């Protein structure tokens, strides 16, 4: 077993002094995040989808107890993401692997999140297992004005692949318009090479959404996030989305991926069969990128990170160093998710 490097040690200077040498500046800080919730299914059989294949429905006993324990653990985790700098949980968080709106309502009503007053944007997707993506947002910080889902229309031979929709939500983060795309691209089932074209087609659908946004606003602030089932260096990013890892290479047509450099340095958001991957990412358009101008008169990305706290990680045994997943070998482990959340801070100088 390889020893997997999972923890990021980041020393922060206080934002109030980071970009000021002589005069202290104050900044508004908002956290944007994404979290794969690992099969957040309820305990009720839905005959319209194959939820019988979910780990929750495969449990022989204590489903209700397991469900509410998982809800509590996920809510507790979300409440902590970015709180050390922003003094609150994420203003916006995209999620994947949720069965329906009901499980999201249970999540945001949990004791760890209920006071945050999260809104929910969710559509049922055509995925055969019934897993969806969604967006949660703190109503006091984000005001959605438009949302739509896009089916990537992926075919394998003559057969349609029933995968997750891509969710677009546009709205005002405080007083600034931003656009968020939430993704969960096709899995690597059958092997990376055979399934690669499916994710490249999903990436192409992302380019169509981004182009649609830019048609109305060439300087649009766009974030595309998700469990992409690809690493930042794969063709879906580098050749289809044409992502860049160097800030000076990003122009108005490009997308910046802060997670590519992390991946090259050995960081990850999941482990599988003794291999590490960084499938969970948040990418941004140029107007959200500070290239050294240190002009934070509007929202710009300050830092992008992986929320890989010790409590989210297996401490010992064969899978030491992997994310502490909820389900394994047909049973409940008492863990959180098989993915780490990812997040970034957007900051703006207070007037």
GROMACS .gro file of C-alpha atoms in nm:
model
  351
    1UNK     CA    1   0.000   0.000   0.000
    2UNK     CA    2   0.140   0.333  -0.098
    3UNK     CA    3   0.158   0.595   0.165
    4UNK     CA    4  -0.089   0.852   0.043
    5UNK     CA    5  -0.037   1.219   0.114
    6UNK     CA    6  -0.377   1.358   0.200
    7UNK     CA    7  -0.336   1.651   0.430
    8UNK     CA    8  -0.271   2.003   0.317
    9UNK     CA    9  -0.100   2.232   0.560
   10UNK     CA   10  -0.168   2.590   0.472
   11UNK     CA   11  -0.049   2.883   0.674
   12UNK     CA   12  -0.283   3.176   0.629
   13UNK     CA   13  -0.199   3.535   0.687
   14UNK     CA   14  -0.501   3.728   0.800
   15UNK     CA   15  -0.685   3.848   0.492
   16UNK     CA   16  -0.720   4.192   0.647
   17UNK     CA   17  -0.344   4.243   0.608
   18UNK     CA   18  -0.250   4.011   0.322
   19UNK     CA   19  -0.295   4.270   0.051
   20UNK     CA   20  -0.195   4.575   0.247
   21UNK     CA   21   0.145   4.684   0.368
   22UNK     CA   22   0.068   5.015   0.531
   23UNK     CA   23  -0.307   5.040   0.571
   24UNK     CA   24  -0.521   4.763   0.705
   25UNK     CA   25  -0.794   4.654   0.466
   26UNK     CA   26  -1.107   4.460   0.547
   27UNK     CA   27  -1.266   4.205   0.322
   28UNK     CA   28  -1.597   4.031   0.278
   29UNK     CA   29  -1.530   3.656   0.260
   30UNK     CA   30  -1.765   3.402   0.103
   31UNK     CA   31  -1.701   3.028   0.082
   32UNK     CA   32  -1.800   2.835  -0.231
   33UNK     CA   33  -1.787   2.456  -0.198
   34UNK     CA   34  -1.868   2.120  -0.352
   35UNK     CA   35  -1.929   1.789  -0.174
   36UNK     CA   36  -2.008   1.440  -0.304
   37UNK     CA   37  -2.237   1.311  -0.027
   38UNK     CA   38  -2.183   0.940  -0.109
   39UNK     CA   39  -2.520   0.779  -0.169
   40UNK     CA   40  -2.741   1.005   0.040
   41UNK     CA   41  -3.055   0.795  -0.008
   42UNK     CA   42  -3.360   0.777   0.212
   43UNK     CA   43  -3.500   0.450   0.350
   44UNK     CA   44  -3.814   0.443   0.132
   45UNK     CA   45  -3.825   0.230  -0.181
   46UNK     CA   46  -3.901   0.435  -0.493
   47UNK     CA   47  -4.027   0.201  -0.769
   48UNK     CA   48  -3.947   0.458  -1.039
   49UNK     CA   49  -3.570   0.429  -0.986
   50UNK     CA   50  -3.320   0.158  -0.901
   51UNK     CA   51  -3.268   0.276  -0.544
   52UNK     CA   52  -3.260  -0.088  -0.432
   53UNK     CA   53  -2.897  -0.085  -0.550
   54UNK     CA   54  -2.806   0.191  -0.304
   55UNK     CA   55  -2.602   0.098   0.004
   56UNK     CA   56  -2.880   0.236   0.224
   57UNK     CA   57  -3.141   0.000   0.083
   58UNK     CA   58  -2.899  -0.293   0.095
   59UNK     CA   59  -2.871  -0.263   0.473
   60UNK     CA   60  -3.050  -0.547   0.651
   61UNK     CA   61  -3.131  -0.351   0.968
   62UNK     CA   62  -3.121  -0.008   1.137
   63UNK     CA   63  -3.176   0.187   0.815
   64UNK     CA   64  -3.347   0.476   0.990
   65UNK     CA   65  -3.074   0.503   1.253
   66UNK     CA   66  -2.804   0.493   0.985
   67UNK     CA   67  -2.986   0.752   0.773
   68UNK     CA   68  -3.013   1.008   1.051
   69UNK     CA   69  -2.657   0.947   1.166
   70UNK     CA   70  -2.531   1.008   0.812
   71UNK     CA   71  -2.742   1.324   0.782
   72UNK     CA   72  -2.595   1.453   1.108
   73UNK     CA   73  -2.237   1.377   1.004
   74UNK     CA   74  -2.274   1.543   0.665
   75UNK     CA   75  -2.443   1.851   0.812
   76UNK     CA   76  -2.170   1.882   1.075
   77UNK     CA   77  -1.904   1.866   0.804
   78UNK     CA   78  -2.073   2.124   0.582
   79UNK     CA   79  -2.108   2.358   0.880
   80UNK     CA   80  -1.729   2.359   0.921
   81UNK     CA   81  -1.622   2.413   0.560
   82UNK     CA   82  -1.460   2.755   0.534
   83UNK     CA   83  -1.586   2.863   0.876
   84UNK     CA   84  -1.238   2.937   1.009
   85UNK     CA   85  -1.204   3.230   0.765
   86UNK     CA   86  -1.559   3.323   0.667
   87UNK     CA   87  -1.706   3.272   1.016
   88UNK     CA   88  -1.991   3.073   0.863
   89UNK     CA   89  -2.054   2.768   0.647
   90UNK     CA   90  -2.047   2.794   0.265
   91UNK     CA   91  -2.258   3.065   0.108
   92UNK     CA   92  -2.301   2.824  -0.183
   93UNK     CA   93  -2.236   2.450  -0.194
   94UNK     CA   94  -2.296   2.214  -0.483
   95UNK     CA   95  -2.369   1.853  -0.391
   96UNK     CA   96  -2.390   1.521  -0.574
   97UNK     CA   97  -2.510   1.166  -0.506
   98UNK     CA   98  -2.840   1.271  -0.351
   99UNK     CA   99  -3.157   1.074  -0.416
  100UNK     CA  100  -3.420   1.347  -0.403
  101UNK     CA  101  -3.521   1.682  -0.260
  102UNK     CA  102  -3.646   1.520   0.059
  103UNK     CA  103  -3.299   1.413   0.173
  104UNK     CA  104  -3.173   1.767   0.111
  105UNK     CA  105  -3.454   1.910   0.321
  106UNK     CA  106  -3.356   1.675   0.603
  107UNK     CA  107  -2.994   1.785   0.563
  108UNK     CA  108  -3.055   2.161   0.580
  109UNK     CA  109  -3.297   2.119   0.873
  110UNK     CA  110  -3.035   1.940   1.078
  111UNK     CA  111  -2.927   2.115   1.399
  112UNK     CA  112  -2.587   2.202   1.250
  113UNK     CA  113  -2.735   2.391   0.954
  114UNK     CA  114  -3.091   2.498   1.034
  115UNK     CA  115  -2.994   2.847   1.151
  116UNK     CA  116  -2.812   2.908   0.822
  117UNK     CA  117  -3.146   2.899   0.635
  118UNK     CA  118  -3.025   2.718   0.326
  119UNK     CA  119  -3.230   2.725   0.010
  120UNK     CA  120  -3.237   2.424  -0.224
  121UNK     CA  121  -3.226   2.401  -0.603
  122UNK     CA  122  -3.280   2.044  -0.720
  123UNK     CA  123  -3.409   1.858  -1.024
  124UNK     CA  124  -3.466   1.484  -1.060
  125UNK     CA  125  -3.213   1.358  -1.311
  126UNK     CA  126  -3.249   1.071  -1.561
  127UNK     CA  127  -2.976   0.871  -1.386
  128UNK     CA  128  -3.091   0.507  -1.357
  129UNK     CA  129  -2.991   0.484  -0.993
  130UNK     CA  130  -3.174   0.806  -0.922
  131UNK     CA  131  -2.875   1.007  -0.801
  132UNK     CA  132  -2.887   1.380  -0.862
  133UNK     CA  133  -2.688   1.699  -0.824
  134UNK     CA  134  -2.820   2.004  -0.641
  135UNK     CA  135  -2.724   2.345  -0.509
  136UNK     CA  136  -2.764   2.468  -0.152
  137UNK     CA  137  -2.727   2.835  -0.070
  138UNK     CA  138  -2.755   3.063   0.230
  139UNK     CA  139  -3.047   3.287   0.145
  140UNK     CA  140  -2.895   3.592   0.311
  141UNK     CA  141  -2.589   3.583   0.084
  142UNK     CA  142  -2.709   3.441  -0.248
  143UNK     CA  143  -3.023   3.528  -0.446
  144UNK     CA  144  -3.084   3.293  -0.741
  145UNK     CA  145  -3.272   3.445  -1.034
  146UNK     CA  146  -3.248   3.162  -1.287
  147UNK     CA  147  -3.178   2.788  -1.293
  148UNK     CA  148  -3.193   2.520  -1.557
  149UNK     CA  149  -3.070   2.165  -1.611
  150UNK     CA  150  -2.896   2.040  -1.923
  151UNK     CA  151  -2.883   1.677  -2.024
  152UNK     CA  152  -2.545   1.600  -2.182
  153UNK     CA  153  -2.715   1.368  -2.437
  154UNK     CA  154  -2.441   1.107  -2.426
  155UNK     CA  155  -2.467   0.794  -2.638
  156UNK     CA  156  -2.261   0.478  -2.626
  157UNK     CA  157  -2.309   0.318  -2.961
  158UNK     CA  158  -2.683   0.342  -3.029
  159UNK     CA  159  -2.776   0.348  -2.661
  160UNK     CA  160  -2.828   0.659  -2.453
  161UNK     CA  161  -2.629   0.684  -2.130
  162UNK     CA  162  -2.867   0.790  -1.855
  163UNK     CA  163  -2.634   1.003  -1.649
  164UNK     CA  164  -2.673   1.311  -1.434
  165UNK     CA  165  -2.793   1.645  -1.566
  166UNK     CA  166  -2.570   1.951  -1.539
  167UNK     CA  167  -2.732   2.216  -1.322
  168UNK     CA  168  -2.687   2.585  -1.398
  169UNK     CA  169  -2.781   2.842  -1.135
  170UNK     CA  170  -2.741   3.215  -1.192
  171UNK     CA  171  -2.791   3.475  -0.922
  172UNK     CA  172  -2.650   3.747  -0.704
  173UNK     CA  173  -2.378   3.675  -0.451
  174UNK     CA  174  -2.444   3.980  -0.239
  175UNK     CA  175  -2.461   4.238  -0.520
  176UNK     CA  176  -2.261   4.054  -0.788
  177UNK     CA  177  -2.399   3.825  -1.058
  178UNK     CA  178  -2.234   3.483  -1.068
  179UNK     CA  179  -2.312   3.161  -1.253
  180UNK     CA  180  -2.259   2.816  -1.097
  181UNK     CA  181  -2.263   2.485  -1.286
  182UNK     CA  182  -2.291   2.168  -1.076
  183UNK     CA  183  -2.165   1.845  -1.234
  184UNK     CA  184  -2.139   1.472  -1.174
  185UNK     CA  185  -1.987   1.329  -1.489
  186UNK     CA  186  -2.013   0.961  -1.596
  187UNK     CA  187  -1.816   0.715  -1.385
  188UNK     CA  188  -1.514   0.510  -1.484
  189UNK     CA  189  -1.715   0.188  -1.479
  190UNK     CA  190  -1.563  -0.049  -1.732
  191UNK     CA  191  -1.225   0.120  -1.706
  192UNK     CA  192  -1.087   0.471  -1.761
  193UNK     CA  193  -1.002   0.421  -2.127
  194UNK     CA  194  -1.339   0.281  -2.233
  195UNK     CA  195  -1.538   0.536  -2.034
  196UNK     CA  196  -1.323   0.838  -2.126
  197UNK     CA  197  -1.535   0.945  -2.428
  198UNK     CA  198  -1.841   0.974  -2.202
  199UNK     CA  199  -1.673   1.231  -1.981
  200UNK     CA  200  -1.535   1.417  -2.279
  201UNK     CA  201  -1.891   1.449  -2.407
  202UNK     CA  202  -1.999   1.574  -2.065
  203UNK     CA  203  -1.717   1.830  -2.079
  204UNK     CA  204  -1.841   1.941  -2.421
  205UNK     CA  205  -2.185   2.002  -2.270
  206UNK     CA  206  -2.012   2.223  -2.011
  207UNK     CA  207  -1.855   2.428  -2.289
  208UNK     CA  208  -2.198   2.481  -2.444
  209UNK     CA  209  -2.337   2.610  -2.112
  210UNK     CA  210  -2.038   2.838  -2.061
  211UNK     CA  211  -2.067   2.973  -2.415
  212UNK     CA  212  -2.438   3.038  -2.361
  213UNK     CA  213  -2.357   3.242  -2.050
  214UNK     CA  214  -2.078   3.435  -2.223
  215UNK     CA  215  -2.302   3.513  -2.519
  216UNK     CA  216  -2.500   3.739  -2.287
  217UNK     CA  217  -2.203   3.859  -2.081
  218UNK     CA  218  -1.846   3.822  -2.207
  219UNK     CA  219  -1.716   3.906  -1.859
  220UNK     CA  220  -1.939   3.662  -1.675
  221UNK     CA  221  -1.819   3.525  -1.342
  222UNK     CA  222  -1.857   3.149  -1.385
  223UNK     CA  223  -1.779   2.863  -1.148
  224UNK     CA  224  -1.810   2.504  -1.269
  225UNK     CA  225  -1.780   2.247  -0.992
  226UNK     CA  226  -1.842   1.882  -0.930
  227UNK     CA  227  -1.730   1.524  -0.912
  228UNK     CA  228  -1.594   1.501  -1.263
  229UNK     CA  229  -1.464   1.142  -1.238
  230UNK     CA  230  -1.154   1.274  -1.412
  231UNK     CA  231  -0.832   1.423  -1.281
  232UNK     CA  232  -0.735   1.781  -1.373
  233UNK     CA  233  -0.481   1.661  -1.631
  234UNK     CA  234  -0.724   1.441  -1.828
  235UNK     CA  235  -0.836   1.528  -2.180
  236UNK     CA  236  -1.187   1.628  -2.072
  237UNK     CA  237  -1.028   1.927  -1.898
  238UNK     CA  238  -0.715   2.001  -2.097
  239UNK     CA  239  -0.849   1.937  -2.448
  240UNK     CA  240  -1.224   1.992  -2.426
  241UNK     CA  241  -1.270   2.257  -2.158
  242UNK     CA  242  -0.918   2.388  -2.232
  243UNK     CA  243  -0.843   2.454  -1.867
  244UNK     CA  244  -0.527   2.635  -1.757
  245UNK     CA  245  -0.323   2.593  -1.441
  246UNK     CA  246  -0.109   2.904  -1.490
  247UNK     CA  247  -0.283   3.232  -1.416
  248UNK     CA  248  -0.092   3.424  -1.683
  249UNK     CA  249  -0.226   3.184  -1.950
  250UNK     CA  250  -0.590   3.252  -1.866
  251UNK     CA  251  -0.774   3.488  -2.099
  252UNK     CA  252  -1.143   3.569  -2.145
  253UNK     CA  253  -1.198   3.243  -2.334
  254UNK     CA  254  -1.022   3.011  -2.088
  255UNK     CA  255  -1.107   2.843  -1.760
  256UNK     CA  256  -0.867   2.838  -1.463
  257UNK     CA  257  -0.828   2.517  -1.264
  258UNK     CA  258  -0.653   2.571  -0.928
  259UNK     CA  259  -0.670   2.198  -0.856
  260UNK     CA  260  -0.433   2.097  -1.136
  261UNK     CA  261  -0.129   2.216  -0.943
  262UNK     CA  262  -0.258   2.040  -0.628
  263UNK     CA  263  -0.295   1.715  -0.822
  264UNK     CA  264   0.058   1.737  -0.960
  265UNK     CA  265   0.182   1.782  -0.603
  266UNK     CA  266   0.009   1.464  -0.491
  267UNK     CA  267  -0.311   1.590  -0.328
  268UNK     CA  268  -0.640   1.409  -0.378
  269UNK     CA  269  -1.006   1.392  -0.289
  270UNK     CA  270  -1.054   1.014  -0.299
  271UNK     CA  271  -0.864   0.687  -0.303
  272UNK     CA  272  -0.960   0.369  -0.484
  273UNK     CA  273  -0.769   0.043  -0.520
  274UNK     CA  274  -0.442   0.194  -0.401
  275UNK     CA  275  -0.470   0.484  -0.643
  276UNK     CA  276  -0.539   0.845  -0.558
  277UNK     CA  277  -0.751   1.080  -0.767
  278UNK     CA  278  -0.860   1.440  -0.754
  279UNK     CA  279  -1.201   1.414  -0.917
  280UNK     CA  280  -1.366   1.690  -0.711
  281UNK     CA  281  -1.280   2.040  -0.834
  282UNK     CA  282  -1.401   2.398  -0.869
  283UNK     CA  283  -1.299   2.586  -1.184
  284UNK     CA  284  -1.343   2.957  -1.252
  285UNK     CA  285  -1.357   3.204  -1.540
  286UNK     CA  286  -1.107   3.489  -1.577
  287UNK     CA  287  -1.314   3.766  -1.409
  288UNK     CA  288  -1.287   3.573  -1.078
  289UNK     CA  289  -0.910   3.542  -1.106
  290UNK     CA  290  -0.654   3.769  -0.943
  291UNK     CA  291  -0.342   3.767  -1.160
  292UNK     CA  292  -0.140   3.977  -0.921
  293UNK     CA  293  -0.324   4.305  -0.967
  294UNK     CA  294  -0.455   4.275  -0.611
  295UNK     CA  295  -0.772   4.452  -0.719
  296UNK     CA  296  -1.043   4.310  -0.495
  297UNK     CA  297  -1.302   4.578  -0.562
  298UNK     CA  298  -1.522   4.290  -0.685
  299UNK     CA  299  -1.523   3.925  -0.583
  300UNK     CA  300  -1.207   3.732  -0.673
  301UNK     CA  301  -1.077   3.392  -0.571
  302UNK     CA  302  -0.841   3.411  -0.273
  303UNK     CA  303  -0.756   3.043  -0.225
  304UNK     CA  304  -0.885   2.703  -0.337
  305UNK     CA  305  -0.853   2.408  -0.102
  306UNK     CA  306  -0.948   2.053  -0.012
  307UNK     CA  307  -1.136   2.005   0.315
  308UNK     CA  308  -0.945   1.696   0.429
  309UNK     CA  309  -0.967   1.721   0.806
  310UNK     CA  310  -0.847   1.429   1.019
  311UNK     CA  311  -1.198   1.334   1.128
  312UNK     CA  312  -1.288   1.274   0.762
  313UNK     CA  313  -1.001   1.029   0.716
  314UNK     CA  314  -0.950   0.662   0.805
  315UNK     CA  315  -0.684   0.643   1.076
  316UNK     CA  316  -0.567   0.281   1.057
  317UNK     CA  317  -0.593  -0.047   0.872
  318UNK     CA  318  -0.576  -0.137   0.505
  319UNK     CA  319  -0.734   0.191   0.391
  320UNK     CA  320  -0.547   0.422   0.625
  321UNK     CA  321  -0.531   0.768   0.471
  322UNK     CA  322  -0.842   0.727   0.255
  323UNK     CA  323  -1.157   0.936   0.307
  324UNK     CA  324  -1.372   0.783   0.584
  325UNK     CA  325  -1.659   0.655   0.373
  326UNK     CA  326  -2.011   0.576   0.497
  327UNK     CA  327  -2.063   0.236   0.340
  328UNK     CA  328  -1.835  -0.061   0.280
  329UNK     CA  329  -1.886  -0.433   0.217
  330UNK     CA  330  -2.263  -0.406   0.247
  331UNK     CA  331  -2.256  -0.233   0.585
  332UNK     CA  332  -2.244   0.110   0.746
  333UNK     CA  333  -1.903   0.222   0.869
  334UNK     CA  334  -2.010   0.528   1.066
  335UNK     CA  335  -1.810   0.745   0.827
  336UNK     CA  336  -1.889   1.053   0.622
  337UNK     CA  337  -1.821   1.019   0.249
  338UNK     CA  338  -1.576   0.851   0.015
  339UNK     CA  339  -1.487   1.198  -0.118
  340UNK     CA  340  -1.341   1.503   0.049
  341UNK     CA  341  -1.523   1.834  -0.005
  342UNK     CA  342  -1.347   2.105  -0.203
  343UNK     CA  343  -1.390   2.476  -0.150
  344UNK     CA  344  -1.260   2.821  -0.228
  345UNK     CA  345  -1.280   3.165  -0.074
  346UNK     CA  346  -1.407   3.457  -0.276
  347UNK     CA  347  -1.312   3.790  -0.124
  348UNK     CA  348  -1.401   4.152  -0.187
  349UNK     CA  349  -1.267   4.464  -0.022
  350UNK     CA  350  -1.519   4.636   0.200
  351UNK     CA  351  -1.595   4.994   0.104
   0.00000   0.00000   0.00000
